[in-house]
Amino acid sequence: MPTTYTDQFFVMDPGNPPANGTALTTGPISYIDQDNNGYISPSGNDSAGGLDITSVWVGDTITVVMNGVTKTITGVTFYRSGGPAIFTPTDGTILQDATFVSSSYVTKSTQIAVTKFGPPCFTPGTMIRTPSGARAVESLRPGDLVVTRDHGAQPLRWCGSRTVSGLGRFAPIRFAPGALGNSRALLVSPQHRMLLGGWRAELLFGQDEVLVAARHLVDGDRVQVQPVAEVTYLHLLFDRHEIIEAEGALSESFHPGDAILAGDAELRAELLALFPELAQVGGRTAWPTARCVLRAHEARLLARAA
């Protein structure tokens, strides 16, 4: 059975590059491993963006200017039947619109493992709304102010991260631009909860707004599972559960629930040092969620009503 993977790309061929100064626009694209052998190759009817792949050039590089910074990116170039060549990074770079400078290219077409797709880091580059404007989440530190939906600017109490396999149950969920009001593609963990609202939520659950785990929102179109070899999940914790903006989409801050605290001893120890009351059942229940949280069957009901 074919497997679809979603990644980022530029339309360009490092072996036949555009002129220095050419503007490059990034976007999402779907790769299909037709025979599900774990590789994208010129054989087996694998495709990119709906077009059959005819060559795979692993190890091409491009040098571009992104956000005023000159950067060399290593990746793979796909030649496609009836369409332009496309370049996708394999070194973890999160693409943004850029200006082309130069390139280098390999001379032998091979194949590429699907585990090379997707940024190996989850959130670096994800922009979080703060009083001073949007900031990359990896730049935030305890004490920094973040704009919350309910309580205005609030200081961060703790920032944490975990690196895990990006396959199976830990594979990130990708929201295409505009799927939930996000201006750019947004990746979150499967259990990360997103804020939904409107008359359907009020009619079905008596709530103006509800929280739904990302994995319950997967539709195979604008919201997809994006397997990667490795993923780093970053957590932002406040004095209470908050609703914040990531790439313009509303989602939850980190919530130190029982399942999370029980699943990682190191994480548990770090959080208990900050919030010792969490060691007690009463302390944990004193951390209510910012909104009602829908169960899987409730999320499906809401999706069908949409």
mmCIF file of C-alpha atoms in Angstrom:
data_model
loop_
_atom_site.group_PDB
_atom_site.id
_atom_site.type_symbol
_atom_site.label_atom_id
_atom_site.label_comp_id
_atom_site.label_asym_id
_atom_site.label_seq_id
_atom_site.Cartn_x
_atom_site.Cartn_y
_atom_site.Cartn_z
ATOM 1 C CA MET A 1 0.000 0.000 0.000
ATOM 2 C CA PRO A 2 1.458 3.409 -0.946
ATOM 3 C CA THR A 3 2.603 5.747 1.818
ATOM 4 C CA THR A 4 2.502 9.546 1.488
ATOM 5 C CA TYR A 5 5.065 11.854 3.096
ATOM 6 C CA THR A 6 4.831 15.637 3.235
ATOM 7 C CA ASP A 7 7.845 17.923 3.162
ATOM 8 C CA GLN A 8 9.008 21.358 2.021
ATOM 9 C CA PHE A 9 10.610 22.321 -1.278
ATOM 10 C CA PHE A 10 11.948 24.952 -3.655
ATOM 11 C CA VAL A 11 11.339 24.765 -7.396
ATOM 12 C CA MET A 12 14.916 24.690 -8.651
ATOM 13 C CA ASP A 13 17.666 22.470 -10.071
ATOM 14 C CA PRO A 14 21.137 22.906 -8.521
ATOM 15 C CA GLY A 15 22.589 21.283 -11.649
ATOM 16 C CA ASN A 16 20.999 23.958 -13.827
ATOM 17 C CA PRO A 17 20.665 26.844 -11.375
ATOM 18 C CA PRO A 18 18.861 30.145 -11.788
ATOM 19 C CA ALA A 19 20.693 33.454 -11.789
ATOM 20 C CA ASN A 20 22.183 34.829 -8.594
ATOM 21 C CA GLY A 21 19.496 36.914 -6.893
ATOM 22 C CA THR A 22 16.539 34.833 -8.073
ATOM 23 C CA ALA A 23 13.688 34.711 -5.543
ATOM 24 C CA LEU A 24 12.790 31.230 -4.277
ATOM 25 C CA THR A 25 9.387 30.505 -2.750
ATOM 26 C CA THR A 26 8.895 27.536 -0.450
ATOM 27 C CA GLY A 27 5.827 25.385 -0.071
ATOM 28 C CA PRO A 28 4.663 21.907 0.975
ATOM 29 C CA ILE A 29 4.738 18.912 -1.338
ATOM 30 C CA SER A 30 3.677 15.275 -1.046
ATOM 31 C CA TYR A 31 5.968 12.386 -1.912
ATOM 32 C CA ILE A 32 4.419 8.958 -2.526
ATOM 33 C CA ASP A 33 6.372 5.770 -1.849
ATOM 34 C CA GLN A 34 4.261 3.697 -4.216
ATOM 35 C CA ASP A 35 5.620 0.268 -3.288
ATOM 36 C CA ASN A 36 6.089 1.226 0.385
ATOM 37 C CA ASN A 37 9.698 -0.011 0.469
ATOM 38 C CA GLY A 38 10.950 2.938 2.521
ATOM 39 C CA TYR A 39 12.698 4.697 -0.386
ATOM 40 C CA ILE A 40 11.822 7.301 -2.991
ATOM 41 C CA SER A 41 13.466 6.254 -6.238
ATOM 42 C CA PRO A 42 13.131 6.573 -10.023
ATOM 43 C CA SER A 43 11.747 3.027 -10.137
ATOM 44 C CA GLY A 44 8.550 1.770 -8.574
ATOM 45 C CA ASN A 45 6.358 4.644 -9.809
ATOM 46 C CA ASP A 46 7.237 6.890 -6.858
ATOM 47 C CA SER A 47 6.045 10.464 -7.308
ATOM 48 C CA ALA A 48 6.436 14.025 -6.051
ATOM 49 C CA GLY A 49 3.605 16.499 -6.292
ATOM 50 C CA GLY A 50 1.630 14.052 -8.423
ATOM 51 C CA LEU A 51 4.387 13.636 -11.044
ATOM 52 C CA ASP A 52 6.503 10.515 -11.544
ATOM 53 C CA ILE A 53 10.099 10.810 -10.343
ATOM 54 C CA THR A 54 12.709 10.158 -13.030
ATOM 55 C CA SER A 55 15.967 10.955 -11.154
ATOM 56 C CA VAL A 56 17.028 11.418 -7.523
ATOM 57 C CA TRP A 57 20.149 13.506 -6.842
ATOM 58 C CA VAL A 58 21.106 13.025 -3.188
ATOM 59 C CA GLY A 59 23.684 15.464 -1.806
ATOM 60 C CA ASP A 60 23.021 18.545 -3.920
ATOM 61 C CA THR A 61 23.527 21.850 -2.106
ATOM 62 C CA ILE A 62 22.190 25.347 -2.521
ATOM 63 C CA THR A 63 23.389 28.570 -0.935
ATOM 64 C CA VAL A 64 20.635 31.089 -0.268
ATOM 65 C CA VAL A 65 19.882 34.169 1.788
ATOM 66 C CA MET A 66 17.024 33.587 4.268
ATOM 67 C CA ASN A 67 15.986 36.325 6.693
ATOM 68 C CA GLY A 68 19.141 38.240 5.839
ATOM 69 C CA VAL A 69 21.420 35.284 6.634
ATOM 70 C CA THR A 70 23.455 33.406 4.024
ATOM 71 C CA LYS A 71 23.038 29.654 4.457
ATOM 72 C CA THR A 72 24.182 26.556 2.567
ATOM 73 C CA ILE A 73 21.586 23.775 2.561
ATOM 74 C CA THR A 74 22.231 20.128 1.744
ATOM 75 C CA GLY A 75 19.363 18.224 0.199
ATOM 76 C CA VAL A 76 17.993 16.104 -2.602
ATOM 77 C CA THR A 77 16.843 17.162 -6.058
ATOM 78 C CA PHE A 78 14.056 15.304 -7.817
ATOM 79 C CA TYR A 79 13.597 15.341 -11.574
ATOM 80 C CA ARG A 80 9.961 14.728 -12.480
ATOM 81 C CA SER A 81 8.181 13.673 -15.629
ATOM 82 C CA GLY A 82 6.352 16.638 -17.103
ATOM 83 C CA GLY A 83 7.311 19.103 -14.387
ATOM 84 C CA PRO A 84 10.163 21.236 -13.033
ATOM 85 C CA ALA A 85 12.912 19.906 -10.779
ATOM 86 C CA ILE A 86 12.413 20.415 -7.052
ATOM 87 C CA PHE A 87 14.880 20.617 -4.158
ATOM 88 C CA THR A 88 14.099 19.400 -0.622
ATOM 89 C CA PRO A 89 16.504 19.802 2.345
ATOM 90 C CA THR A 90 17.830 16.731 4.166
ATOM 91 C CA ASP A 91 19.971 18.536 6.758
ATOM 92 C CA GLY A 92 17.123 19.699 8.988
ATOM 93 C CA THR A 93 16.767 23.185 7.514
ATOM 94 C CA ILE A 94 13.296 24.681 7.790
ATOM 95 C CA LEU A 95 12.822 26.529 4.527
ATOM 96 C CA GLN A 96 11.554 30.062 4.224
ATOM 97 C CA ASP A 97 11.275 32.230 1.135
ATOM 98 C CA ALA A 98 14.830 33.010 0.077
ATOM 99 C CA THR A 99 17.155 34.531 -2.510
ATOM 100 C CA PHE A 100 19.369 32.189 -4.522
ATOM 101 C CA VAL A 101 23.161 32.626 -4.421
ATOM 102 C CA SER A 102 24.864 29.477 -5.740
ATOM 103 C CA SER A 103 24.705 25.674 -5.837
ATOM 104 C CA SER A 104 26.661 22.443 -6.185
ATOM 105 C CA TYR A 105 25.432 19.114 -7.509
ATOM 106 C CA VAL A 106 26.148 15.400 -7.592
ATOM 107 C CA THR A 107 26.504 13.442 -10.822
ATOM 108 C CA LYS A 108 24.880 10.108 -9.973
ATOM 109 C CA SER A 109 21.161 9.502 -9.537
ATOM 110 C CA THR A 110 20.326 7.117 -6.692
ATOM 111 C CA GLN A 111 17.441 6.909 -4.199
ATOM 112 C CA ILE A 112 16.633 8.398 -0.797
ATOM 113 C CA ALA A 113 15.218 6.866 2.382
ATOM 114 C CA VAL A 114 11.900 8.330 3.475
ATOM 115 C CA THR A 115 13.346 8.812 6.977
ATOM 116 C CA LYS A 116 15.369 11.693 5.520
ATOM 117 C CA PHE A 117 12.194 13.675 4.929
ATOM 118 C CA GLY A 118 10.952 16.344 7.280
ATOM 119 C CA PRO A 119 12.908 18.615 9.611
ATOM 120 C CA PRO A 120 14.567 16.610 12.408
ATOM 121 C CA CYS A 121 13.605 19.347 14.861
ATOM 122 C CA PHE A 122 9.974 19.973 15.607
ATOM 123 C CA THR A 123 9.729 23.557 16.608
ATOM 124 C CA PRO A 124 12.879 25.511 15.730
ATOM 125 C CA GLY A 125 11.583 28.284 13.510
ATOM 126 C CA THR A 126 7.989 28.095 14.796
ATOM 127 C CA MET A 127 6.944 31.633 15.626
ATOM 128 C CA ILE A 128 5.240 32.343 18.968
ATOM 129 C CA ARG A 129 3.351 35.594 19.568
ATOM 130 C CA THR A 130 4.959 37.828 22.218
ATOM 131 C CA PRO A 131 4.357 41.472 23.231
ATOM 132 C CA SER A 132 7.364 42.476 21.127
ATOM 133 C CA GLY A 133 6.253 40.506 18.075
ATOM 134 C CA ALA A 134 6.609 36.941 16.858
ATOM 135 C CA ARG A 135 9.660 35.075 18.174
ATOM 136 C CA ALA A 136 11.108 31.705 17.282
ATOM 137 C CA VAL A 137 10.169 29.270 20.036
ATOM 138 C CA GLU A 138 13.737 28.055 20.486
ATOM 139 C CA SER A 139 14.769 31.599 21.471
ATOM 140 C CA LEU A 140 12.334 31.807 24.394
ATOM 141 C CA ARG A 141 13.611 31.497 27.955
ATOM 142 C CA PRO A 142 12.012 31.403 31.443
ATOM 143 C CA GLY A 143 10.893 34.923 32.353
ATOM 144 C CA ASP A 144 10.178 35.933 28.753
ATOM 145 C CA LEU A 145 6.683 37.265 28.137
ATOM 146 C CA VAL A 146 4.287 35.474 25.783
ATOM 147 C CA VAL A 147 0.847 36.730 24.758
ATOM 148 C CA THR A 148 -1.934 34.459 26.061
ATOM 149 C CA ARG A 149 -5.573 34.496 24.976
ATOM 150 C CA ASP A 150 -7.022 34.719 28.475
ATOM 151 C CA HIS A 151 -4.505 36.585 30.626
ATOM 152 C CA GLY A 152 -2.538 38.841 28.299
ATOM 153 C CA ALA A 153 1.252 38.817 28.492
ATOM 154 C CA GLN A 154 2.468 36.117 30.885
ATOM 155 C CA PRO A 155 6.017 35.112 31.878
ATOM 156 C CA LEU A 156 7.283 31.662 31.032
ATOM 157 C CA ARG A 157 8.118 29.586 34.078
ATOM 158 C CA TRP A 158 9.869 26.723 32.304
ATOM 159 C CA CYS A 159 11.037 25.698 28.826
ATOM 160 C CA GLY A 160 11.815 22.062 28.146
ATOM 161 C CA SER A 161 12.519 19.750 25.246
ATOM 162 C CA ARG A 162 12.548 16.068 24.398
ATOM 163 C CA THR A 163 14.028 14.371 21.333
ATOM 164 C CA VAL A 164 12.287 11.161 20.303
ATOM 165 C CA SER A 165 11.785 8.956 17.277
ATOM 166 C CA GLY A 166 9.535 10.721 14.796
ATOM 167 C CA LEU A 167 7.985 7.466 13.642
ATOM 168 C CA GLY A 168 4.932 5.590 14.846
ATOM 169 C CA ARG A 169 3.020 7.077 17.759
ATOM 170 C CA PHE A 170 5.441 10.007 18.129
ATOM 171 C CA ALA A 171 5.270 11.131 14.481
ATOM 172 C CA PRO A 172 4.415 14.853 14.330
ATOM 173 C CA ILE A 173 1.160 16.176 12.940
ATOM 174 C CA ARG A 174 1.486 18.748 10.171
ATOM 175 C CA PHE A 175 -1.097 21.507 9.703
ATOM 176 C CA ALA A 176 -0.932 23.023 6.226
ATOM 177 C CA PRO A 177 -0.976 26.827 6.014
ATOM 178 C CA GLY A 178 -4.486 28.070 6.737
ATOM 179 C CA ALA A 179 -5.734 24.800 8.238
ATOM 180 C CA LEU A 180 -6.375 26.454 11.619
ATOM 181 C CA GLY A 181 -5.593 30.068 10.847
ATOM 182 C CA ASN A 182 -1.851 29.392 10.785
ATOM 183 C CA SER A 183 0.140 31.530 8.368
ATOM 184 C CA ARG A 184 2.769 28.837 7.736
ATOM 185 C CA ALA A 185 2.947 25.077 8.071
ATOM 186 C CA LEU A 186 2.821 24.050 11.730
ATOM 187 C CA LEU A 187 4.033 20.797 13.277
ATOM 188 C CA VAL A 188 2.949 19.629 16.719
ATOM 189 C CA SER A 189 3.055 16.404 18.693
ATOM 190 C CA PRO A 190 0.103 14.016 18.267
ATOM 191 C CA GLN A 191 -1.211 14.780 21.765
ATOM 192 C CA HIS A 192 -0.780 18.553 21.480
ATOM 193 C CA ARG A 193 -4.188 20.166 21.724
ATOM 194 C CA MET A 194 -5.468 22.824 19.350
ATOM 195 C CA LEU A 195 -8.246 25.333 20.064
ATOM 196 C CA LEU A 196 -11.442 25.023 18.024
ATOM 197 C CA GLY A 197 -14.576 27.113 18.353
ATOM 198 C CA GLY A 198 -17.787 28.194 16.702
ATOM 199 C CA TRP A 199 -21.458 27.337 16.830
ATOM 200 C CA ARG A 200 -20.863 23.614 16.329
ATOM 201 C CA ALA A 201 -18.802 23.365 19.509
ATOM 202 C CA GLU A 202 -21.459 25.317 21.408
ATOM 203 C CA LEU A 203 -24.321 23.238 19.994
ATOM 204 C CA LEU A 204 -22.674 19.867 20.627
ATOM 205 C CA PHE A 205 -20.797 20.510 23.860
ATOM 206 C CA GLY A 206 -22.183 23.738 25.308
ATOM 207 C CA GLN A 207 -18.780 25.437 24.961
ATOM 208 C CA ASP A 208 -17.744 28.377 22.789
ATOM 209 C CA GLU A 209 -14.271 26.880 22.445
ATOM 210 C CA VAL A 210 -12.797 23.421 23.005
ATOM 211 C CA LEU A 211 -9.386 21.772 22.891
ATOM 212 C CA VAL A 212 -8.769 18.827 20.557
ATOM 213 C CA ALA A 213 -5.645 16.673 20.306
ATOM 214 C CA ALA A 214 -3.904 17.117 16.956
ATOM 215 C CA ARG A 215 -4.077 13.410 16.159
ATOM 216 C CA HIS A 216 -7.881 13.587 16.247
ATOM 217 C CA LEU A 217 -7.828 16.292 13.558
ATOM 218 C CA VAL A 218 -5.911 14.324 10.903
ATOM 219 C CA ASP A 219 -7.901 14.350 7.664
ATOM 220 C CA GLY A 220 -5.291 13.160 5.165
ATOM 221 C CA ASP A 221 -5.453 16.495 3.366
ATOM 222 C CA ARG A 222 -4.723 19.711 5.260
ATOM 223 C CA VAL A 223 -3.815 17.880 8.462
ATOM 224 C CA GLN A 224 -1.455 14.943 7.995
ATOM 225 C CA VAL A 225 0.850 12.669 9.933
ATOM 226 C CA GLN A 226 4.428 13.507 8.922
ATOM 227 C CA PRO A 227 6.834 10.711 9.903
ATOM 228 C CA VAL A 228 10.462 11.760 10.407
ATOM 229 C CA ALA A 229 13.519 9.938 11.691
ATOM 230 C CA GLU A 230 13.815 12.082 14.805
ATOM 231 C CA VAL A 231 11.843 14.955 16.267
ATOM 232 C CA THR A 232 12.450 17.440 19.069
ATOM 233 C CA TYR A 233 9.393 18.618 20.964
ATOM 234 C CA LEU A 234 9.747 21.875 22.899
ATOM 235 C CA HIS A 235 7.462 22.713 25.823
ATOM 236 C CA LEU A 236 6.388 26.113 27.178
ATOM 237 C CA LEU A 237 5.016 26.138 30.731
ATOM 238 C CA PHE A 238 3.291 29.008 32.555
ATOM 239 C CA ASP A 239 1.860 29.356 36.056
ATOM 240 C CA ARG A 240 -1.404 28.011 34.636
ATOM 241 C CA HIS A 241 -2.554 26.277 31.484
ATOM 242 C CA GLU A 242 -2.748 28.904 28.743
ATOM 243 C CA ILE A 243 -3.852 29.332 25.141
ATOM 244 C CA ILE A 244 -1.107 30.827 22.966
ATOM 245 C CA GLU A 245 -0.508 31.563 19.290
ATOM 246 C CA ALA A 246 1.919 29.524 17.199
ATOM 247 C CA GLU A 247 2.191 30.670 13.575
ATOM 248 C CA GLY A 248 -1.177 32.360 14.138
ATOM 249 C CA ALA A 249 -2.953 29.161 15.228
ATOM 250 C CA LEU A 250 -4.337 28.926 18.754
ATOM 251 C CA SER A 251 -3.091 25.998 20.811
ATOM 252 C CA GLU A 252 -2.300 25.015 24.368
ATOM 253 C CA SER A 253 0.767 25.605 26.472
ATOM 254 C CA PHE A 254 2.396 22.641 28.192
ATOM 255 C CA HIS A 255 0.123 20.949 30.734
ATOM 256 C CA PRO A 256 1.827 18.753 33.371
ATOM 257 C CA GLY A 257 -0.820 16.053 33.366
ATOM 258 C CA ASP A 258 -0.565 12.630 34.973
ATOM 259 C CA ALA A 259 0.333 10.832 31.750
ATOM 260 C CA ILE A 260 3.240 13.146 30.994
ATOM 261 C CA LEU A 261 4.550 13.165 34.555
ATOM 262 C CA ALA A 262 4.407 9.393 34.788
ATOM 263 C CA GLY A 263 6.117 8.826 31.454
ATOM 264 C CA ASP A 264 9.480 10.548 31.846
ATOM 265 C CA ALA A 265 11.408 10.424 35.133
ATOM 266 C CA GLU A 266 13.794 13.232 34.187
ATOM 267 C CA LEU A 267 10.948 15.496 33.098
ATOM 268 C CA ARG A 268 9.014 14.665 36.262
ATOM 269 C CA ALA A 269 11.961 15.579 38.502
ATOM 270 C CA GLU A 270 12.502 18.881 36.724
ATOM 271 C CA LEU A 271 8.847 19.889 36.967
ATOM 272 C CA LEU A 272 8.502 18.851 40.603
ATOM 273 C CA ALA A 273 11.471 21.055 41.469
ATOM 274 C CA LEU A 274 9.473 24.002 40.122
ATOM 275 C CA PHE A 275 6.011 22.894 41.221
ATOM 276 C CA PRO A 276 6.300 20.509 44.192
ATOM 277 C CA GLU A 277 2.531 20.537 44.631
ATOM 278 C CA LEU A 278 2.288 18.353 41.516
ATOM 279 C CA ALA A 279 3.542 15.414 43.572
ATOM 280 C CA GLN A 280 0.131 15.295 45.241
ATOM 281 C CA VAL A 281 -3.047 14.241 43.484
ATOM 282 C CA GLY A 282 -4.739 17.381 44.758
ATOM 283 C CA GLY A 283 -1.930 19.453 43.344
ATOM 284 C CA ARG A 284 -2.357 17.945 39.916
ATOM 285 C CA THR A 285 -6.094 18.520 39.884
ATOM 286 C CA ALA A 286 -5.386 22.150 40.757
ATOM 287 C CA TRP A 287 -4.084 22.472 37.181
ATOM 288 C CA PRO A 288 -7.334 22.660 35.209
ATOM 289 C CA THR A 289 -7.138 22.850 31.443
ATOM 290 C CA ALA A 290 -7.788 26.232 29.854
ATOM 291 C CA ARG A 291 -10.750 24.783 27.924
ATOM 292 C CA CYS A 292 -12.850 21.633 27.862
ATOM 293 C CA VAL A 293 -10.841 18.807 26.263
ATOM 294 C CA LEU A 294 -12.675 16.608 23.761
ATOM 295 C CA ARG A 295 -12.242 12.846 23.697
ATOM 296 C CA ALA A 296 -11.586 11.015 20.441
ATOM 297 C CA HIS A 297 -15.240 10.194 19.713
ATOM 298 C CA GLU A 298 -16.280 13.762 20.563
ATOM 299 C CA ALA A 299 -13.647 15.155 18.189
ATOM 300 C CA ARG A 300 -14.955 12.906 15.412
ATOM 301 C CA LEU A 301 -18.476 14.132 16.096
ATOM 302 C CA LEU A 302 -17.315 17.742 15.822
ATOM 303 C CA ALA A 303 -15.458 16.974 12.575
ATOM 304 C CA ARG A 304 -18.552 15.381 11.027
ATOM 305 C CA ALA A 305 -20.611 18.437 11.946
ATOM 306 C CA ALA A 306 -18.152 20.781 10.228
#
